[in-house]
PDB file of C-alpha atoms in Angstrom:
ATOM      1  CA  ASP A  27       8.029 -14.603  -6.055  1.00 74.00           C
ATOM      2  CA  GLN A  28       7.803 -12.245  -3.099  1.00 87.00           C
ATOM      3  CA  GLN A  29      10.203  -9.349  -3.548  1.00 94.00           C
ATOM      4  CA  VAL A  30       9.445  -7.794  -0.162  1.00 97.00           C
ATOM      5  CA  LYS A  31       9.125 -10.070   2.848  1.00 96.00           C
ATOM      6  CA  GLN A  32       7.979  -9.475   6.369  1.00 96.00           C
ATOM      7  CA  ASN A  33       8.576 -12.769   8.087  1.00 93.00           C
ATOM      8  CA  SER A  34       6.810 -11.986  11.359  1.00 95.00           C
ATOM      9  CA  PRO A  35       3.029 -11.953  10.908  1.00 95.00           C
ATOM     10  CA  SER A  36       2.627 -10.607  14.427  1.00 97.00           C
ATOM     11  CA  LEU A  37       4.631  -9.030  17.218  1.00 97.00           C
ATOM     12  CA  SER A  38       3.646  -8.323  20.796  1.00 98.00           C
ATOM     13  CA  VAL A  39       5.511  -5.633  22.765  1.00 98.00           C
ATOM     14  CA  GLN A  40       4.981  -4.132  26.177  1.00 98.00           C
ATOM     15  CA  GLU A  41       4.000  -0.482  26.364  1.00 98.00           C
ATOM     16  CA  GLY A  42       7.051   1.739  26.818  1.00 97.00           C
ATOM     17  CA  ARG A  43       9.475  -0.781  25.325  1.00 98.00           C
ATOM     18  CA  ILE A  44      11.015  -0.738  21.857  1.00 98.00           C
ATOM     19  CA  SER A  45       9.203  -2.320  18.911  1.00 98.00           C
ATOM     20  CA  ILE A  46      11.385  -3.579  16.076  1.00 98.00           C
ATOM     21  CA  LEU A  47       9.745  -4.590  12.819  1.00 98.00           C
ATOM     22  CA  ASN A  48      11.843  -6.236  10.137  1.00 98.00           C
ATOM     23  CA  CYS A  49      11.681  -6.394   6.365  1.00 98.00           C
ATOM     24  CA  ASP A  50      13.802  -8.099   3.717  1.00 98.00           C
ATOM     25  CA  TYR A  51      13.846  -7.499  -0.015  1.00 97.00           C
ATOM     26  CA  THR A  52      15.320  -9.275  -3.006  1.00 97.00           C
ATOM     27  CA  ASN A  53      15.232  -6.700  -5.797  1.00 94.00           C
ATOM     28  CA  SER A  54      18.496  -4.726  -5.784  1.00 94.00           C
ATOM     29  CA  MET A  55      16.904  -2.129  -8.076  1.00 94.00           C
ATOM     30  CA  PHE A  56      14.659  -0.829  -5.304  1.00 95.00           C
ATOM     31  CA  ASP A  57      15.810   2.657  -4.398  1.00 93.00           C
ATOM     32  CA  TYR A  58      13.163   3.893  -1.992  1.00 95.00           C
ATOM     33  CA  PHE A  59      11.654   2.195   1.027  1.00 96.00           C
ATOM     34  CA  LEU A  60       8.610   3.137   3.035  1.00 96.00           C
ATOM     35  CA  TRP A  61       6.686   2.015   6.078  1.00 98.00           C
ATOM     36  CA  TYR A  62       2.932   2.273   6.247  1.00 97.00           C
ATOM     37  CA  LYS A  63       0.624   1.787   9.195  1.00 97.00           C
ATOM     38  CA  LYS A  64      -2.863   0.413   8.739  1.00 96.00           C
ATOM     39  CA  TYR A  65      -5.873   0.289  11.016  1.00 95.00           C
ATOM     40  CA  PRO A  66      -8.859  -1.950  10.217  1.00 92.00           C
ATOM     41  CA  ALA A  67     -11.273  -0.536   7.626  1.00 90.00           C
ATOM     42  CA  GLU A  68      -8.861   2.273   6.731  1.00 94.00           C
ATOM     43  CA  GLY A  69      -6.302   2.774   4.002  1.00 96.00           C
ATOM     44  CA  PRO A  70      -2.575   2.500   4.735  1.00 97.00           C
ATOM     45  CA  THR A  71      -1.099   5.659   6.236  1.00 96.00           C
ATOM     46  CA  PHE A  72       2.413   6.757   5.367  1.00 95.00           C
ATOM     47  CA  LEU A  73       4.729   6.628   8.370  1.00 97.00           C
ATOM     48  CA  ILE A  74       8.359   7.068   7.393  1.00 97.00           C
ATOM     49  CA  SER A  75      10.645   6.455   4.425  1.00 95.00           C
ATOM     50  CA  ILE A  76      14.285   6.123   3.486  1.00 96.00           C
ATOM     51  CA  SER A  77      16.210   6.532   0.280  1.00 95.00           C
ATOM     52  CA  SER A  78      18.720   3.887  -0.731  1.00 94.00           C
ATOM     53  CA  ILE A  79      21.528   6.430  -0.391  1.00 95.00           C
ATOM     54  CA  LYS A  80      20.958   6.660   3.354  1.00 95.00           C
ATOM     55  CA  ASP A  81      21.206   4.118   6.132  1.00 96.00           C
ATOM     56  CA  LYS A  82      19.060   5.797   8.753  1.00 97.00           C
ATOM     57  CA  ASN A  83      16.117   8.151   8.944  1.00 97.00           C
ATOM     58  CA  GLU A  84      14.498   9.341  12.141  1.00 98.00           C
ATOM     59  CA  ASP A  85      11.168  11.030  12.805  1.00 97.00           C
ATOM     60  CA  GLY A  86      10.178  11.402  16.422  1.00 97.00           C
ATOM     61  CA  ARG A  87       9.633   7.976  17.959  1.00 98.00           C
ATOM     62  CA  PHE A  88      10.146   6.262  14.603  1.00 98.00           C
ATOM     63  CA  THR A  89      13.494   5.323  13.073  1.00 98.00           C
ATOM     64  CA  VAL A  90      14.083   3.314   9.924  1.00 98.00           C
ATOM     65  CA  PHE A  91      17.405   1.579   9.312  1.00 98.00           C
ATOM     66  CA  LEU A  92      18.549   0.324   5.917  1.00 98.00           C
ATOM     67  CA  ASN A  93      21.274  -2.266   5.376  1.00 97.00           C
ATOM     68  CA  LYS A  94      21.725  -2.427   1.609  1.00 96.00           C
ATOM     69  CA  SER A  95      24.334  -5.167   1.627  1.00 96.00           C
ATOM     70  CA  ALA A  96      21.962  -7.422   3.560  1.00 97.00           C
ATOM     71  CA  LYS A  97      18.883  -6.138   1.685  1.00 97.00           C
ATOM     72  CA  HIS A  98      17.253  -5.573   5.036  1.00 98.00           C
ATOM     73  CA  LEU A  99      15.437  -2.726   6.690  1.00 97.00           C
ATOM     74  CA  SER A 100      13.880  -2.298  10.081  1.00 98.00           C
ATOM     75  CA  LEU A 101      11.501   0.076  11.787  1.00 98.00           C
ATOM     76  CA  HIS A 102      12.128   0.973  15.424  1.00 98.00           C
ATOM     77  CA  ILE A 103       9.400   2.516  17.544  1.00 98.00           C
ATOM     78  CA  VAL A 104      10.459   3.789  20.941  1.00 97.00           C
ATOM     79  CA  PRO A 105       8.778   4.093  23.292  1.00 98.00           C
ATOM     80  CA  SER A 106       5.860   1.974  22.075  1.00 98.00           C
ATOM     81  CA  GLN A 107       2.406   3.332  22.842  1.00 97.00           C
ATOM     82  CA  PRO A 108      -1.043   1.672  22.793  1.00 96.00           C
ATOM     83  CA  GLY A 109      -2.007   3.711  19.710  1.00 95.00           C
ATOM     84  CA  ASP A 110       0.822   2.057  17.809  1.00 97.00           C
ATOM     85  CA  SER A 111      -1.145  -1.197  17.700  1.00 97.00           C
ATOM     86  CA  ALA A 112      -1.831  -1.705  13.987  1.00 97.00           C
ATOM     87  CA  VAL A 113      -0.609  -3.618  10.951  1.00 97.00           C
ATOM     88  CA  TYR A 114       2.679  -2.287   9.597  1.00 98.00           C
ATOM     89  CA  PHE A 115       3.580  -2.715   5.949  1.00 97.00           C
ATOM     90  CA  CYS A 116       7.025  -2.436   4.484  1.00 97.00           C
ATOM     91  CA  ALA A 117       7.055  -1.210   0.871  1.00 96.00           C
ATOM     92  CA  ALA A 118       9.670  -0.580  -1.788  1.00 96.00           C
ATOM     93  CA  SER A 119       9.784   1.164  -5.134  1.00 93.00           C
ATOM     94  CA  GLU A 120      12.067   1.432  -8.125  1.00 91.00           C
ATOM     95  CA  GLY A 121      12.069   4.950  -9.499  1.00 84.00           C
ATOM     96  CA  ALA A 122       8.575   6.328 -10.017  1.00 77.00           C
ATOM     97  CA  ASP A 123       6.955   2.899 -10.187  1.00 82.00           C
ATOM     98  CA  GLY A 124       4.241   1.671  -7.886  1.00 89.00           C
ATOM     99  CA  LEU A 125       4.985   0.151  -4.514  1.00 92.00           C
ATOM    100  CA  THR A 126       5.742  -3.484  -3.805  1.00 95.00           C
ATOM    101  CA  PHE A 127       4.428  -4.380  -0.381  1.00 96.00           C
ATOM    102  CA  GLY A 128       5.259  -7.008   2.179  1.00 96.00           C
ATOM    103  CA  LYS A 129       2.423  -9.006   3.752  1.00 95.00           C
ATOM    104  CA  GLY A 130       2.485  -6.912   6.920  1.00 96.00           C
ATOM    105  CA  THR A 131       3.238  -7.383  10.621  1.00 97.00           C
ATOM    106  CA  HIS A 132       0.482  -7.013  13.179  1.00 97.00           C
ATOM    107  CA  LEU A 133       1.959  -5.092  16.105  1.00 98.00           C
ATOM    108  CA  ILE A 134       0.199  -5.447  19.434  1.00 98.00           C
ATOM    109  CA  ILE A 135       1.196  -3.144  22.276  1.00 97.00           C
ATOM    110  CA  GLN A 136       0.438  -4.709  25.638  1.00 96.00           C
ATOM    111  CA  PRO A 137      -0.396  -2.394  28.552  1.00 91.00           C
TER     112      PRO A 137
ATOM    113  CA  ASP B 248      -7.148  18.787   2.056  1.00 63.00           C
ATOM    114  CA  ALA B 249      -9.772  16.037   1.846  1.00 80.00           C
ATOM    115  CA  GLY B 250      -7.281  13.315   0.985  1.00 94.00           C
ATOM    116  CA  VAL B 251      -7.936  10.574  -1.550  1.00 97.00           C
ATOM    117  CA  ILE B 252     -11.646   9.878  -1.912  1.00 97.00           C
ATOM    118  CA  GLN B 253     -13.017   6.506  -2.987  1.00 98.00           C
ATOM    119  CA  SER B 254     -16.553   5.403  -3.671  1.00 97.00           C
ATOM    120  CA  PRO B 255     -18.399   3.327  -2.891  1.00 97.00           C
ATOM    121  CA  ARG B 256     -16.931   2.181   0.435  1.00 97.00           C
ATOM    122  CA  HIS B 257     -18.709  -1.147   0.149  1.00 97.00           C
ATOM    123  CA  GLU B 258     -20.056  -2.945  -2.891  1.00 97.00           C
ATOM    124  CA  VAL B 259     -21.901  -6.237  -2.962  1.00 98.00           C
ATOM    125  CA  THR B 260     -22.781  -7.640  -6.357  1.00 97.00           C
ATOM    126  CA  GLU B 261     -23.635 -10.890  -8.039  1.00 97.00           C
ATOM    127  CA  MET B 262     -21.304 -12.824 -10.262  1.00 97.00           C
ATOM    128  CA  GLY B 263     -21.460 -11.618 -13.850  1.00 97.00           C
ATOM    129  CA  GLN B 264     -22.402  -8.051 -13.016  1.00 97.00           C
ATOM    130  CA  GLU B 265     -20.328  -5.017 -13.933  1.00 97.00           C
ATOM    131  CA  VAL B 266     -18.626  -3.200 -11.078  1.00 98.00           C
ATOM    132  CA  THR B 267     -17.206   0.325 -11.212  1.00 98.00           C
ATOM    133  CA  LEU B 268     -14.984   1.713  -8.479  1.00 98.00           C
ATOM    134  CA  ARG B 269     -14.220   5.414  -8.333  1.00 98.00           C
ATOM    135  CA  CYS B 270     -11.328   7.512  -7.079  1.00 98.00           C
ATOM    136  CA  LYS B 271     -10.615  11.198  -6.673  1.00 98.00           C
ATOM    137  CA  PRO B 272      -6.907  11.826  -6.013  1.00 98.00           C
ATOM    138  CA  ILE B 273      -5.444  14.625  -3.947  1.00 96.00           C
ATOM    139  CA  SER B 274      -5.509  17.864  -5.915  1.00 95.00           C
ATOM    140  CA  GLY B 275      -2.178  18.566  -7.581  1.00 94.00           C
ATOM    141  CA  HIS B 276      -0.956  14.974  -7.462  1.00 95.00           C
ATOM    142  CA  ASP B 277       0.057  13.723 -10.888  1.00 94.00           C
ATOM    143  CA  TYR B 278       0.398  10.009 -10.101  1.00 95.00           C
ATOM    144  CA  LEU B 279      -2.536   7.729  -9.382  1.00 97.00           C
ATOM    145  CA  PHE B 280      -2.298   4.080  -8.370  1.00 97.00           C
ATOM    146  CA  TRP B 281      -4.814   1.263  -7.983  1.00 98.00           C
ATOM    147  CA  TYR B 282      -4.042  -1.570  -5.542  1.00 97.00           C
ATOM    148  CA  ARG B 283      -5.909  -4.676  -4.442  1.00 97.00           C
ATOM    149  CA  GLN B 284      -5.626  -6.350  -1.042  1.00 96.00           C
ATOM    150  CA  THR B 285      -6.496 -10.002  -0.495  1.00 94.00           C
ATOM    151  CA  MET B 286      -5.652 -12.427   2.270  1.00 90.00           C
ATOM    152  CA  MET B 287      -3.678 -14.652  -0.083  1.00 90.00           C
ATOM    153  CA  ARG B 288      -1.675 -12.070  -2.027  1.00 91.00           C
ATOM    154  CA  GLY B 289      -1.612  -9.067   0.304  1.00 92.00           C
ATOM    155  CA  LEU B 290      -1.444  -5.596  -1.242  1.00 95.00           C
ATOM    156  CA  GLU B 291      -0.602  -5.693  -4.936  1.00 95.00           C
ATOM    157  CA  LEU B 292      -0.327  -2.980  -7.562  1.00 95.00           C
ATOM    158  CA  LEU B 293      -2.820  -3.252 -10.399  1.00 97.00           C
ATOM    159  CA  ILE B 294      -2.103  -0.196 -12.554  1.00 97.00           C
ATOM    160  CA  TYR B 295      -0.785   3.341 -12.284  1.00 96.00           C
ATOM    161  CA  PHE B 296      -1.172   6.587 -14.200  1.00 97.00           C
ATOM    162  CA  ASN B 297       1.067   9.609 -14.626  1.00 95.00           C
ATOM    163  CA  ASN B 298      -0.607  12.797 -15.852  1.00 95.00           C
ATOM    164  CA  ASN B 299      -3.706  10.759 -16.702  1.00 96.00           C
ATOM    165  CA  VAL B 300      -1.755   8.350 -18.926  1.00 96.00           C
ATOM    166  CA  PRO B 301      -1.550   4.653 -17.980  1.00 96.00           C
ATOM    167  CA  ILE B 302       2.119   3.790 -17.417  1.00 95.00           C
ATOM    168  CA  ASP B 303       2.118   0.208 -16.173  1.00 93.00           C
ATOM    169  CA  ASP B 304      -0.889  -2.115 -16.221  1.00 94.00           C
ATOM    170  CA  SER B 305       1.068  -5.347 -15.832  1.00 93.00           C
ATOM    171  CA  GLY B 306      -0.630  -6.012 -12.498  1.00 93.00           C
ATOM    172  CA  MET B 307      -4.140  -6.057 -13.951  1.00 95.00           C
ATOM    173  CA  PRO B 308      -5.160  -9.692 -13.502  1.00 88.00           C
ATOM    174  CA  GLU B 309      -7.298 -10.223 -16.570  1.00 86.00           C
ATOM    175  CA  ASP B 310      -8.995  -8.503 -19.466  1.00 92.00           C
ATOM    176  CA  ARG B 311     -12.087  -8.284 -17.318  1.00 96.00           C
ATOM    177  CA  PHE B 312     -10.329  -5.454 -15.484  1.00 97.00           C
ATOM    178  CA  SER B 313      -9.956  -2.004 -17.002  1.00 97.00           C
ATOM    179  CA  ALA B 314      -9.023   1.405 -15.619  1.00 98.00           C
ATOM    180  CA  LYS B 315      -9.393   4.909 -16.948  1.00 97.00           C
ATOM    181  CA  MET B 316      -8.377   8.387 -15.914  1.00 98.00           C
ATOM    182  CA  PRO B 317     -10.330  10.855 -18.040  1.00 97.00           C
ATOM    183  CA  ASN B 318      -8.986  13.862 -16.134  1.00 95.00           C
ATOM    184  CA  ALA B 319      -6.627  14.772 -13.303  1.00 95.00           C
ATOM    185  CA  SER B 320      -9.319  14.529 -10.644  1.00 95.00           C
ATOM    186  CA  PHE B 321     -11.048  11.255 -11.433  1.00 96.00           C
ATOM    187  CA  SER B 322     -10.266   7.620 -12.137  1.00 98.00           C
ATOM    188  CA  THR B 323     -12.322   4.460 -12.431  1.00 98.00           C
ATOM    189  CA  LEU B 324     -11.546   0.783 -12.104  1.00 98.00           C
ATOM    190  CA  LYS B 325     -14.065  -1.435 -13.833  1.00 98.00           C
ATOM    191  CA  ILE B 326     -14.584  -5.186 -13.604  1.00 97.00           C
ATOM    192  CA  GLN B 327     -16.811  -6.751 -16.245  1.00 97.00           C
ATOM    193  CA  PRO B 328     -17.977  -9.427 -15.686  1.00 96.00           C
ATOM    194  CA  SER B 329     -17.221  -9.780 -11.989  1.00 97.00           C
ATOM    195  CA  GLU B 330     -16.372 -13.132 -10.380  1.00 97.00           C
ATOM    196  CA  PRO B 331     -16.298 -14.274  -6.732  1.00 97.00           C
ATOM    197  CA  ARG B 332     -12.480 -14.370  -6.781  1.00 96.00           C
ATOM    198  CA  ASP B 333     -12.483 -10.614  -7.410  1.00 97.00           C
ATOM    199  CA  SER B 334     -13.712 -10.108  -3.848  1.00 97.00           C
ATOM    200  CA  ALA B 335     -11.105  -7.931  -2.140  1.00 97.00           C
ATOM    201  CA  VAL B 336     -10.429  -4.438  -0.848  1.00 98.00           C
ATOM    202  CA  TYR B 337      -9.439  -2.077  -3.644  1.00 98.00           C
ATOM    203  CA  PHE B 338      -7.336   0.946  -2.767  1.00 98.00           C
ATOM    204  CA  CYS B 339      -6.577   4.036  -4.764  1.00 98.00           C
ATOM    205  CA  ALA B 340      -3.485   6.123  -3.945  1.00 97.00           C
ATOM    206  CA  SER B 341      -1.994   9.314  -5.306  1.00 96.00           C
ATOM    207  CA  ARG B 342       1.437  10.872  -5.225  1.00 94.00           C
ATOM    208  CA  GLY B 343       2.752  14.360  -5.852  1.00 91.00           C
ATOM    209  CA  GLN B 344       6.335  15.590  -5.943  1.00 86.00           C
ATOM    210  CA  GLY B 345       7.511  13.442  -3.056  1.00 83.00           C
ATOM    211  CA  ASP B 346       7.912   9.682  -3.046  1.00 82.00           C
ATOM    212  CA  GLU B 347       5.130   8.975  -0.562  1.00 90.00           C
ATOM    213  CA  GLN B 348       1.827   7.652  -1.794  1.00 93.00           C
ATOM    214  CA  TYR B 349      -1.352   8.640   0.001  1.00 95.00           C
ATOM    215  CA  PHE B 350      -4.081   6.059   0.139  1.00 97.00           C
ATOM    216  CA  GLY B 351      -7.836   6.322   0.138  1.00 97.00           C
ATOM    217  CA  PRO B 352     -10.014   4.378   2.596  1.00 97.00           C
ATOM    218  CA  GLY B 353     -10.605   1.578   0.096  1.00 97.00           C
ATOM    219  CA  THR B 354     -13.645  -0.099  -1.433  1.00 98.00           C
ATOM    220  CA  ARG B 355     -14.572  -3.498  -0.048  1.00 98.00           C
ATOM    221  CA  LEU B 356     -15.949  -5.534  -2.938  1.00 98.00           C
ATOM    222  CA  THR B 357     -17.911  -8.723  -2.390  1.00 98.00           C
ATOM    223  CA  VAL B 358     -18.980 -10.760  -5.397  1.00 98.00           C
ATOM    224  CA  THR B 359     -21.468 -13.539  -4.615  1.00 97.00           C
TER     225      THR B 359
END
């Protein structure tokens, strides 16, 4: 039973355009959501997060949106840059527990 | 800060052998997590500690897996005996006062 789902295994976006990565969850007890970026042969790197009491959090080119009623969150990257090419993981936690991860979306930025 | 340190980075062993993976969390972090990444199951939580005490080990797959945290700066994940299906990348992560976890580079384990 997958509690966090990323339904797009891959996404290709042109440099300079907006990248939108989506994530759905089923556990209504999750109260904190995070996005991680991962390059090959490295550990996941924290990117941005959002608490369940908010619906938007912005950090530079990265914005995360949370729709609690739909149990959906998305990560927007604008403008997309070649260095953004990586695998992006959506993760969720309940309190101080460990993270539940989605399977990841491989983002490819085309020049 | 050196970040989370894991060793070894790569481990190749034969089925039946004991394997020990090591982790040094970020200084001052009081939570430590062990995760495993496989193609089939993705990234999954195995166990986590708070102030060196195991809090939730429900993700540990079998009794062949054990984890310890003898002090705030060191943790081990042991597999005895190892099996080919244990082949995966094992990540250690730590967390301080914030909600973000910081991951190490991982140990790629291959059991033949």
